Short mmCIF file of C-alpha atoms and ligand atoms in Angstrom, two decimals:
data_model
loop_
_atom_site.label_atom_id
_atom_site.label_comp_id
_atom_site.label_asym_id
_atom_site.label_seq_id
_atom_site.Cartn_x
_atom_site.Cartn_y
_atom_site.Cartn_z
CA MET A 1 116.66 155.95 29.80
CA SER A 2 119.01 153.10 30.52
CA GLU A 3 121.12 155.28 32.83
CA SER A 4 118.29 155.64 35.28
CA LYS A 5 117.70 151.86 35.26
CA GLY A 6 121.34 151.16 36.06
CA GLN A 7 124.45 149.87 34.35
CA PHE A 8 127.23 147.38 35.03
CA ASN A 9 130.31 149.09 36.47
CA SER A 10 132.77 146.98 34.47
CA ASN A 11 132.97 144.48 31.65
CA PHE A 12 134.16 141.90 34.19
CA GLY A 13 130.96 142.45 36.16
CA PHE A 14 128.91 142.04 32.99
CA ILE A 15 130.72 138.80 32.12
CA MET A 16 130.30 137.38 35.62
CA ALA A 17 126.58 138.22 35.61
CA THR A 18 126.04 136.81 32.12
CA VAL A 19 128.09 133.67 32.73
CA GLY A 20 126.18 133.41 36.02
CA SER A 21 122.94 133.42 34.05
CA ALA A 22 124.25 130.79 31.66
CA VAL A 23 125.77 128.45 34.24
CA GLY A 24 122.86 126.86 36.02
CA LEU A 25 120.96 123.65 36.58
CA GLY A 26 121.20 123.03 32.84
CA ASN A 27 124.98 122.68 33.10
CA LEU A 28 125.01 120.69 36.29
CA TRP A 29 122.38 118.07 35.68
CA GLY A 30 121.44 118.42 32.02
CA PHE A 31 124.73 118.49 30.19
CA PRO A 32 126.69 115.59 31.75
CA TYR A 33 123.80 113.17 31.51
CA LYS A 34 122.76 114.14 27.99
CA MET A 35 126.33 113.94 26.82
CA GLY A 36 126.76 110.49 28.37
CA THR A 37 123.58 109.05 26.93
CA ASN A 38 123.76 110.66 23.48
CA GLY A 39 127.10 109.58 22.14
CA GLY A 40 129.63 111.06 24.58
CA PHE A 41 132.29 113.04 22.80
CA ALA A 42 130.34 112.83 19.54
CA PHE A 43 127.44 114.69 21.25
CA PHE A 44 129.92 117.32 22.31
CA ILE A 45 131.07 117.82 18.71
CA LEU A 46 127.45 118.34 17.60
CA TYR A 47 126.96 120.70 20.55
CA LEU A 48 129.91 122.77 19.31
CA LEU A 49 128.55 122.67 15.77
CA MET A 50 125.22 124.09 16.98
CA LEU A 51 127.10 126.68 19.00
CA CYS A 52 128.90 127.84 15.86
CA MET A 53 125.76 127.76 13.70
CA THR A 54 123.45 129.61 16.06
CA GLY A 55 124.72 130.01 19.64
CA PHE A 56 127.30 132.74 19.10
CA SER A 57 125.09 134.62 16.65
CA VAL A 58 121.92 134.70 18.77
CA MET A 59 124.07 135.70 21.76
CA ILE A 60 125.59 138.68 19.94
CA ALA A 61 122.21 139.64 18.49
CA GLU A 62 120.62 139.67 21.95
CA PHE A 63 123.47 141.79 23.34
CA ALA A 64 123.01 144.22 20.45
CA VAL A 65 119.21 144.44 20.74
CA GLY A 66 119.61 145.28 24.42
CA ARG A 67 122.52 147.66 24.17
CA SER A 68 121.41 149.58 21.10
CA THR A 69 118.09 150.45 22.73
CA GLY A 70 118.97 150.41 26.43
CA LYS A 71 115.72 148.57 27.04
CA ALA A 72 114.31 145.21 28.07
CA PRO A 73 112.91 143.02 25.24
CA ILE A 74 109.38 144.36 24.69
CA GLU A 75 110.31 148.03 24.38
CA ALA A 76 113.65 147.14 22.78
CA TYR A 77 112.02 145.28 19.88
CA ARG A 78 109.34 147.97 19.62
CA GLU A 79 112.02 150.65 19.28
CA LEU A 80 113.77 148.72 16.51
CA ASN A 81 110.51 148.35 14.61
CA SER A 82 106.99 148.17 16.05
CA LYS A 83 106.36 145.07 13.90
CA TYR A 84 108.89 143.19 16.04
CA THR A 85 107.25 143.96 19.40
CA ILE A 86 105.57 140.56 19.62
CA VAL A 87 108.98 138.87 19.74
CA GLY A 88 109.71 140.85 22.89
CA TYR A 89 106.49 139.55 24.42
CA PHE A 90 107.56 135.98 23.56
CA ALA A 91 110.85 136.51 25.39
CA VAL A 92 109.27 137.99 28.52
CA ALA A 93 106.58 135.29 28.59
CA ALA A 94 109.32 132.65 28.31
CA ALA A 95 111.06 134.28 31.29
CA VAL A 96 107.85 134.25 33.36
CA PHE A 97 107.26 130.53 32.65
CA LEU A 98 110.88 129.56 33.17
CA LEU A 99 110.93 131.13 36.63
CA ALA A 100 107.69 129.32 37.47
CA PHE A 101 109.58 126.04 37.78
CA TYR A 102 113.20 127.05 38.10
CA CYS A 103 112.66 128.67 41.52
CA THR A 104 111.04 125.53 42.92
CA LEU A 105 114.14 123.59 41.89
CA GLY A 106 116.27 126.36 43.40
CA GLY A 107 114.40 125.71 46.64
CA TYR A 108 115.26 122.00 46.39
CA THR A 109 118.96 122.87 46.14
CA MET A 110 118.67 125.00 49.29
CA LYS A 111 117.07 122.17 51.22
CA TYR A 112 119.92 119.87 50.23
CA PHE A 113 122.76 122.23 51.09
CA VAL A 114 121.15 123.08 54.43
CA GLU A 115 120.62 119.39 55.30
CA ASN A 116 124.15 118.43 54.29
CA PHE A 117 125.50 121.36 56.28
CA ILE A 118 123.66 120.16 59.39
CA SER A 119 125.03 116.65 58.82
CA ILE A 120 128.61 117.95 58.97
CA PHE A 121 128.05 118.44 62.70
CA THR A 122 125.55 115.70 63.51
CA HIS A 123 126.58 112.96 61.07
CA GLY A 124 122.89 112.13 61.14
CA GLY A 125 119.90 113.43 59.15
CA ILE A 126 120.22 113.24 55.40
CA TYR A 127 123.69 111.68 55.68
CA SER A 128 122.49 108.67 57.62
CA THR A 129 119.44 107.98 55.48
CA GLY A 130 119.65 104.55 53.91
CA ASP A 131 117.37 105.30 50.98
CA THR A 132 118.04 108.63 49.26
CA SER A 133 115.24 107.99 46.81
CA GLN A 134 112.72 107.70 49.66
CA TYR A 135 114.21 110.79 51.33
CA PHE A 136 113.74 112.82 48.14
CA SER A 137 110.23 111.53 47.65
CA ASP A 138 109.30 112.37 51.27
CA PHE A 139 110.68 115.88 50.81
CA ILE A 140 108.94 116.72 47.55
CA ASN A 141 105.67 115.33 48.87
CA ASN A 142 105.90 117.55 51.92
CA GLY A 143 104.27 120.63 50.41
CA GLY A 144 104.90 122.85 53.44
CA SER A 145 108.63 122.22 53.38
CA VAL A 146 108.95 122.67 49.60
CA VAL A 147 107.00 125.94 49.73
CA LEU A 148 109.13 127.17 52.63
CA TYR A 149 112.37 126.61 50.69
CA LEU A 150 110.80 128.10 47.57
CA ALA A 151 109.90 131.20 49.59
CA LEU A 152 113.46 131.48 50.94
CA PHE A 153 114.90 131.12 47.46
CA MET A 154 112.59 133.83 46.15
CA ILE A 155 113.38 136.20 49.01
CA ILE A 156 117.11 135.93 48.24
CA ASN A 157 116.33 136.70 44.58
CA LEU A 158 114.33 139.70 45.69
CA ILE A 159 117.05 141.07 47.96
CA ILE A 160 119.66 140.87 45.18
CA ILE A 161 117.41 142.44 42.58
CA MET A 162 116.34 145.22 44.91
CA GLY A 163 120.02 146.15 45.15
CA GLY A 164 119.93 147.17 41.46
CA VAL A 165 122.23 146.30 38.58
CA ALA A 166 125.63 147.33 39.94
CA GLY A 167 124.77 147.29 43.66
CA GLY A 168 122.91 143.98 43.64
CA ILE A 169 123.43 141.73 40.61
CA GLU A 170 127.00 142.73 39.75
CA LYS A 171 128.17 142.76 43.37
CA PHE A 172 126.70 139.33 44.04
CA THR A 173 127.83 137.59 40.85
CA THR A 174 131.41 138.91 40.92
CA VAL A 175 131.86 137.15 44.25
CA ALA A 176 129.60 134.14 43.65
CA MET A 177 130.92 133.03 40.26
CA PRO A 178 134.62 132.82 41.19
CA ALA A 179 133.54 131.06 44.41
CA LEU A 180 131.49 128.57 42.38
CA PHE A 181 134.48 127.90 40.17
CA ILE A 182 136.76 127.20 43.13
CA MET A 183 134.18 124.93 44.79
CA LEU A 184 133.79 123.02 41.53
CA ILE A 185 137.54 122.48 41.27
CA ILE A 186 137.68 121.18 44.86
CA VAL A 187 134.84 118.72 44.17
CA ILE A 188 136.48 117.55 40.91
CA ILE A 189 139.80 116.90 42.63
CA LYS A 190 138.10 114.89 45.36
CA VAL A 191 136.01 112.91 42.88
CA LEU A 192 138.82 112.10 40.49
CA THR A 193 140.88 110.63 43.32
CA LEU A 194 138.15 108.08 44.12
CA ASP A 195 138.79 104.53 42.97
CA GLY A 196 136.82 103.66 39.86
CA SER A 197 136.15 107.26 38.82
CA GLY A 198 137.71 106.63 35.41
CA ALA A 199 134.60 104.78 34.26
CA GLY A 200 132.63 108.01 34.70
CA LEU A 201 135.01 109.89 32.48
CA SER A 202 134.70 107.26 29.78
CA PHE A 203 130.87 107.33 30.14
CA MET A 204 131.04 111.00 29.26
CA PHE A 205 133.86 111.23 26.80
CA LYS A 206 133.88 107.94 24.92
CA PRO A 207 132.52 108.40 21.40
CA ASN A 208 129.54 106.08 21.14
CA MET A 209 128.42 105.81 17.54
CA GLU A 210 125.32 103.74 18.33
CA ALA A 211 123.41 106.91 19.10
CA PHE A 212 124.07 107.98 15.52
CA GLN A 213 122.76 104.98 13.63
CA GLY A 214 120.14 105.64 10.97
CA THR A 215 118.52 109.02 11.57
CA GLY A 216 119.72 109.00 15.17
CA TRP A 217 122.21 111.79 14.58
CA ILE A 218 119.40 114.18 13.66
CA ASN A 219 117.82 113.49 17.03
CA VAL A 220 121.12 114.03 18.75
CA LEU A 221 121.72 117.27 16.84
CA GLY A 222 118.30 118.53 17.98
CA ARG A 223 118.99 117.58 21.58
CA ALA A 224 122.46 119.12 21.54
CA GLY A 225 121.00 122.34 20.10
CA GLY A 226 118.19 122.51 22.67
CA GLN A 227 120.64 121.92 25.50
CA MET A 228 123.03 124.55 24.15
CA PHE A 229 120.26 127.13 23.87
CA PHE A 230 118.90 126.58 27.35
CA SER A 231 122.38 126.53 28.79
CA LEU A 232 123.23 129.88 27.23
CA SER A 233 120.02 131.49 28.57
CA LEU A 234 119.06 132.54 25.05
CA GLY A 235 115.53 133.42 23.95
CA MET A 236 114.36 134.22 27.48
CA ALA A 237 114.84 137.97 27.82
CA ALA A 238 117.74 137.69 30.26
CA ILE A 239 120.60 138.31 27.83
CA ILE A 240 118.87 141.22 26.07
CA THR A 241 118.25 142.81 29.46
CA TYR A 242 121.84 142.38 30.65
CA GLY A 243 122.99 143.72 27.26
CA SER A 244 120.92 146.84 27.89
CA TYR A 245 123.04 147.54 30.99
CA LEU A 246 126.38 147.25 29.16
CA SER A 247 128.44 150.32 28.35
CA LYS A 248 128.97 151.20 24.67
CA LYS A 249 132.70 151.08 25.32
CA GLU A 250 132.74 147.29 25.58
CA SER A 251 133.20 144.85 22.72
CA LEU A 252 130.13 142.77 21.89
CA VAL A 253 132.06 140.38 19.65
CA LYS A 254 134.51 139.54 22.42
CA ASN A 255 131.77 139.06 25.00
CA ALA A 256 129.68 136.90 22.66
CA VAL A 257 132.61 134.50 22.43
CA ILE A 258 133.74 134.59 26.07
CA VAL A 259 130.33 133.81 27.59
CA PRO A 260 129.51 130.65 25.57
CA VAL A 261 133.06 129.35 25.90
CA ALA A 262 133.03 129.84 29.68
CA ASP A 263 129.60 128.20 29.94
CA THR A 264 130.78 125.19 27.95
CA ILE A 265 133.91 124.81 30.07
CA VAL A 266 131.81 124.81 33.25
CA ALA A 267 129.41 122.26 31.73
CA LEU A 268 132.34 119.94 30.98
CA MET A 269 133.73 120.49 34.47
CA ALA A 270 130.34 119.72 35.98
CA GLY A 271 130.39 116.45 34.09
CA MET A 272 133.82 115.68 35.50
CA ALA A 273 132.48 116.23 39.01
CA VAL A 274 129.19 114.37 38.68
CA MET A 275 129.70 111.34 36.46
CA PRO A 276 132.93 109.90 37.91
CA ALA A 277 131.37 110.18 41.38
CA CYS A 278 128.43 107.98 40.34
CA PHE A 279 130.68 105.39 38.75
CA ALA A 280 133.12 105.27 41.65
CA PHE A 281 130.26 104.04 43.84
CA ASN A 282 128.70 101.86 41.18
CA ILE A 283 125.53 103.90 41.00
CA GLU A 284 123.81 104.12 37.61
CA PRO A 285 123.59 107.78 36.66
CA SER A 286 120.06 108.94 35.90
CA GLY A 287 118.71 112.06 34.23
CA GLY A 288 116.98 115.14 35.59
CA PRO A 289 116.29 115.85 39.25
CA GLY A 290 116.95 112.20 40.17
CA LEU A 291 120.62 112.56 39.25
CA LEU A 292 121.17 115.54 41.50
CA PHE A 293 119.00 114.73 44.48
CA ILE A 294 118.98 110.94 44.62
CA THR A 295 122.08 109.60 42.91
CA LEU A 296 124.53 112.23 44.10
CA GLN A 297 123.24 112.24 47.67
CA GLN A 298 123.82 108.49 47.69
CA VAL A 299 127.38 109.14 46.55
CA PHE A 300 127.99 111.51 49.47
CA ASN A 301 126.44 109.12 51.95
CA ASP A 302 128.78 106.39 50.71
CA MET A 303 131.83 108.63 50.92
CA GLY A 304 132.55 108.19 54.62
CA SER A 305 132.98 110.92 57.19
CA VAL A 306 133.90 113.61 54.64
CA GLY A 307 130.61 112.96 52.78
CA PRO A 308 128.53 115.71 54.41
CA PHE A 309 131.23 118.32 53.80
CA PHE A 310 131.51 117.51 50.09
CA GLY A 311 127.73 117.17 49.88
CA PHE A 312 127.34 120.63 51.35
CA LEU A 313 129.95 122.02 48.95
CA LEU A 314 128.29 120.51 45.90
CA TYR A 315 124.72 121.52 46.77
CA PHE A 316 125.85 124.99 47.78
CA LEU A 317 127.57 125.32 44.42
CA VAL A 318 124.44 124.18 42.62
CA PHE A 319 122.39 126.65 44.65
CA ILE A 320 124.74 129.49 43.61
CA ALA A 321 124.45 128.38 39.98
CA ALA A 322 120.65 128.35 40.24
CA ILE A 323 120.35 131.74 41.88
CA THR A 324 122.71 133.55 39.50
CA SER A 325 120.49 132.18 36.70
CA SER A 326 117.15 132.98 38.29
CA ILE A 327 118.11 136.59 39.09
CA SER A 328 118.86 137.21 35.41
CA VAL A 329 115.39 136.04 34.40
CA ALA A 330 113.64 137.86 37.23
CA GLU A 331 115.57 141.03 36.42
CA ALA A 332 114.40 140.76 32.81
CA VAL A 333 110.77 140.74 33.94
CA VAL A 334 111.38 143.60 36.38
CA SER A 335 113.15 145.59 33.69
CA ALA A 336 110.28 145.05 31.23
CA ALA A 337 107.83 146.28 33.87
CA ILE A 338 109.98 149.35 34.55
CA ASP A 339 110.02 150.12 30.80
CA ALA A 340 106.24 149.92 30.75
CA ARG A 341 106.03 152.53 33.54
CA ILE A 342 108.54 154.79 31.80
CA LYS A 343 106.62 154.51 28.54
CA LYS A 344 103.47 155.69 30.26
CA GLY A 345 105.43 158.63 31.65
CA LYS A 346 104.99 157.36 35.19
CA SER A 347 107.58 157.24 37.92
CA TYR A 348 108.71 153.88 39.20
CA ASN A 349 110.24 152.31 42.23
CA ARG A 350 112.51 149.32 41.47
CA LYS A 351 111.92 147.81 44.89
CA THR A 352 108.14 147.90 44.57
CA ILE A 353 108.19 146.46 41.05
CA ALA A 354 110.65 143.72 42.08
CA SER A 355 108.43 142.79 45.04
CA ILE A 356 105.35 142.53 42.83
CA VAL A 357 107.18 140.41 40.23
CA ILE A 358 108.56 138.06 42.88
CA CYS A 359 105.12 137.68 44.51
CA ILE A 360 103.52 136.80 41.17
CA GLU A 361 106.29 134.31 40.41
CA PHE A 362 105.88 132.79 43.86
CA LEU A 363 102.19 132.19 43.08
CA LEU A 364 103.01 130.70 39.67
CA ASN A 365 105.50 128.38 41.36
CA LEU A 366 102.94 127.01 43.79
CA PRO A 367 101.54 124.34 41.44
CA THR A 368 105.10 123.22 40.66
CA ALA A 369 106.03 123.17 44.34
CA LEU A 370 102.91 121.27 45.40
CA ASP A 371 102.91 118.88 42.46
CA ALA A 372 105.78 116.66 43.70
CA LEU A 373 106.99 116.30 40.09
CA GLY A 374 103.58 114.96 39.12
CA GLY A 375 103.21 112.57 42.03
CA ALA A 376 100.81 114.58 44.19
CA GLY A 377 97.65 114.00 42.18
CA LEU A 378 97.15 117.64 41.08
CA PRO A 379 95.40 118.14 37.73
CA GLN A 380 98.05 117.83 35.02
CA PRO A 381 97.85 120.39 32.19
CA LEU A 382 97.96 118.64 28.77
CA GLY A 383 98.98 115.51 30.66
CA PHE A 384 102.30 117.05 31.77
CA CYS A 385 103.43 117.52 35.35
CA TRP A 386 103.54 121.23 36.19
CA LEU A 387 107.31 121.45 35.92
CA ASP A 388 107.26 119.95 32.43
CA PHE A 389 104.27 122.05 31.42
CA TYR A 390 106.00 125.34 32.27
CA ASP A 391 109.19 123.99 30.71
CA LEU A 392 107.31 123.14 27.50
CA LEU A 393 106.01 126.70 27.23
CA ALA A 394 109.36 128.32 28.03
CA GLU A 395 112.10 126.05 26.75
CA GLY A 396 110.07 123.97 24.32
CA LEU A 397 108.16 126.62 22.38
CA LEU A 398 108.77 130.29 23.20
CA MET A 399 112.56 130.09 23.46
CA PRO A 400 113.26 128.47 20.07
CA PHE A 401 110.45 130.28 18.24
CA GLY A 402 111.47 133.70 19.59
CA SER A 403 115.10 133.04 18.70
CA LEU A 404 114.17 131.92 15.19
CA CYS A 405 112.34 135.25 14.80
CA LEU A 406 115.39 137.14 16.10
CA ALA A 407 117.74 135.39 13.66
CA ILE A 408 115.42 136.27 10.75
CA ILE A 409 114.98 139.84 11.97
CA VAL A 410 118.75 140.42 12.04
CA GLY A 411 119.40 138.53 8.80
CA TYR A 412 116.66 140.05 6.68
CA GLY A 413 115.07 142.99 8.52
CA LEU A 414 117.70 144.98 10.36
CA LYS A 415 120.59 143.41 8.39
CA VAL A 416 124.07 142.56 9.59
CA GLU A 417 125.11 146.18 8.96
CA TRP A 418 122.90 147.18 11.89
CA LEU A 419 124.78 144.70 14.07
CA GLN A 420 128.06 146.02 12.73
CA GLU A 421 127.15 149.58 13.60
CA GLU A 422 126.25 148.62 17.16
CA CYS A 423 129.39 146.55 17.60
CA GLU A 424 131.59 149.35 16.26
CA ALA A 425 130.12 151.92 18.63
CA GLU A 426 132.97 153.81 20.31
CA GLY A 427 135.64 152.28 18.09
CA ASN A 428 135.40 148.56 18.79
CA LYS A 429 136.14 146.05 16.03
CA PHE A 430 133.48 144.03 14.25
CA SER A 431 135.47 141.02 13.17
CA GLY A 432 134.16 138.11 11.11
CA LYS A 433 131.47 139.93 9.13
CA GLY A 434 131.22 137.12 6.58
CA TYR A 435 130.69 134.57 9.35
CA TRP A 436 127.97 136.63 11.02
CA LYS A 437 126.25 137.16 7.67
CA ALA A 438 126.22 133.44 6.95
CA CYS A 439 124.86 132.79 10.44
CA PHE A 440 121.99 135.24 10.30
CA LYS A 441 120.97 134.63 6.72
CA VAL A 442 121.21 130.85 6.60
CA LEU A 443 122.80 128.84 9.41
CA SER A 444 121.00 130.23 12.41
CA PRO A 445 117.44 130.18 10.98
CA LEU A 446 118.03 126.61 9.80
CA ALA A 447 119.40 125.50 13.14
CA MET A 448 116.56 127.22 14.99
CA VAL A 449 113.88 125.47 12.92
CA PHE A 450 115.67 122.29 13.73
CA ILE A 451 115.89 123.01 17.44
CA LEU A 452 112.20 123.98 17.54
CA LEU A 453 111.20 120.71 15.87
CA GLY A 454 113.54 118.80 18.16
CA GLN A 455 111.95 120.38 21.25
CA ILE A 456 108.40 119.65 20.08
CA ASP A 457 109.48 116.13 19.25
CA SER A 458 111.01 115.50 22.65
CA PHE A 459 108.08 116.94 24.63
CA PHE A 460 105.40 115.12 22.65
CA SER A 461 107.44 112.04 21.64
CA LEU A 462 106.28 112.44 18.06
CA GLY A 463 109.19 110.58 16.53
CA ILE A 464 109.61 113.28 13.86
CA PHE A 465 113.21 112.26 13.35
CA GLY A 466 112.68 108.55 13.40
N1 PFF B 1 121.10 128.81 31.57
C1 PFF B 1 120.41 128.31 32.72
C2 PFF B 1 120.86 126.88 33.00
O1 PFF B 1 121.68 126.34 32.26
O2 PFF B 1 120.38 126.31 33.97
C3 PFF B 1 118.92 128.35 32.61
C4 PFF B 1 118.39 129.66 32.14
C5 PFF B 1 118.63 130.81 32.87
C6 PFF B 1 117.70 129.72 30.96
C7 PFF B 1 118.19 132.03 32.42
C8 PFF B 1 117.23 130.92 30.51
C9 PFF B 1 117.50 132.07 31.24
F1 PFF B 1 117.06 133.21 30.80
#
């Protein structure tokens, strides 16, 4: 029963936890850079289009699958119809693979906030390094140090999850998310007062139609969709699991709008913190980990004596964003394991199960942690570095395929009336039935096929879309 697994105390707690899951590294280093290099404001419009076609609908469907059954994905899908069980396995497998690289990156963020914090007092260390690229490379090639920070990151995850849904996750995220928001505003104010920051805003927001020439827009649409999906934590078991802890009193329609809107606002704000800072110091923004750990550290080192303080603030904020995301995925795996015990009629201990899950994830993270983003000479699966390999399995394949299945299941198997019934539980309104019907029957499956092809295309550089 869901009661025995725990429940959020309030809708605010649920929103903070779910927005916490959504706001993560994807917002802070993925969104601003992708927006800037894929057409600026025009990318944003396509992002919103994808959100309307499939983001809101998969979000509400995941809430409903979780809440109607009170279970994590595998048992939730099984309860709806045993034919659907496999889709639950896809979601939990995606969660396992996502954590296998996300926690290593979480460890990186800890290293950087700790080092910047120390520099506030010493004005030495990371702050005085002349070459932030070399510093980053030295760090990621120092396996012992990376594994140590990974272990710390995982222990914090474990402590929060051991506290349970209301006592751990809700308590932590209701403090952490407002704090993150305030820290982000402080960083934005500082950055926008730097000379030359305006160029960063125009990098992000200027419509650049070049990216759309020929079949380019199809590429951009695929990228915008993939980014949107990852950013909303869809297709990876986390949202279904959080939905299973939500009281029937709360409105699913309202929450399925609030969470994506809040996530998008934070992504835009992250862009306003990151991009203008790079441009103010004439540093070319890059993508991926390089943006966060090389470019931005350079910005703080160039900022003068307040650099370490703002560096600490930014990396601490990114760490909070990463941990509120990783706990949602880890909780999904823990919850699925608890369901399996309950199904067998066995008793369970949340703390023991959480410890086992975290230990397994720690082991799965070791290749990522020791791989130095592919530079350490470890064997590379399918020619990918370990981070990209796990990301391919989670974000590239399982996430879009599982979500395509979910859209079809709701559109043609369970039907929108099932969704309506769940949304109207305890007297809430189910507004926009026509819109949801169009989403599940046509728009969302189409968009998901598109996102799946886009992901395969970008991982294997197939040039499907020209
Ligand atoms: N939404 C997170 C981000 O933007 O970084 C990543 C993520 C977290 C994806 C949890 C999936 C998930 F289940």
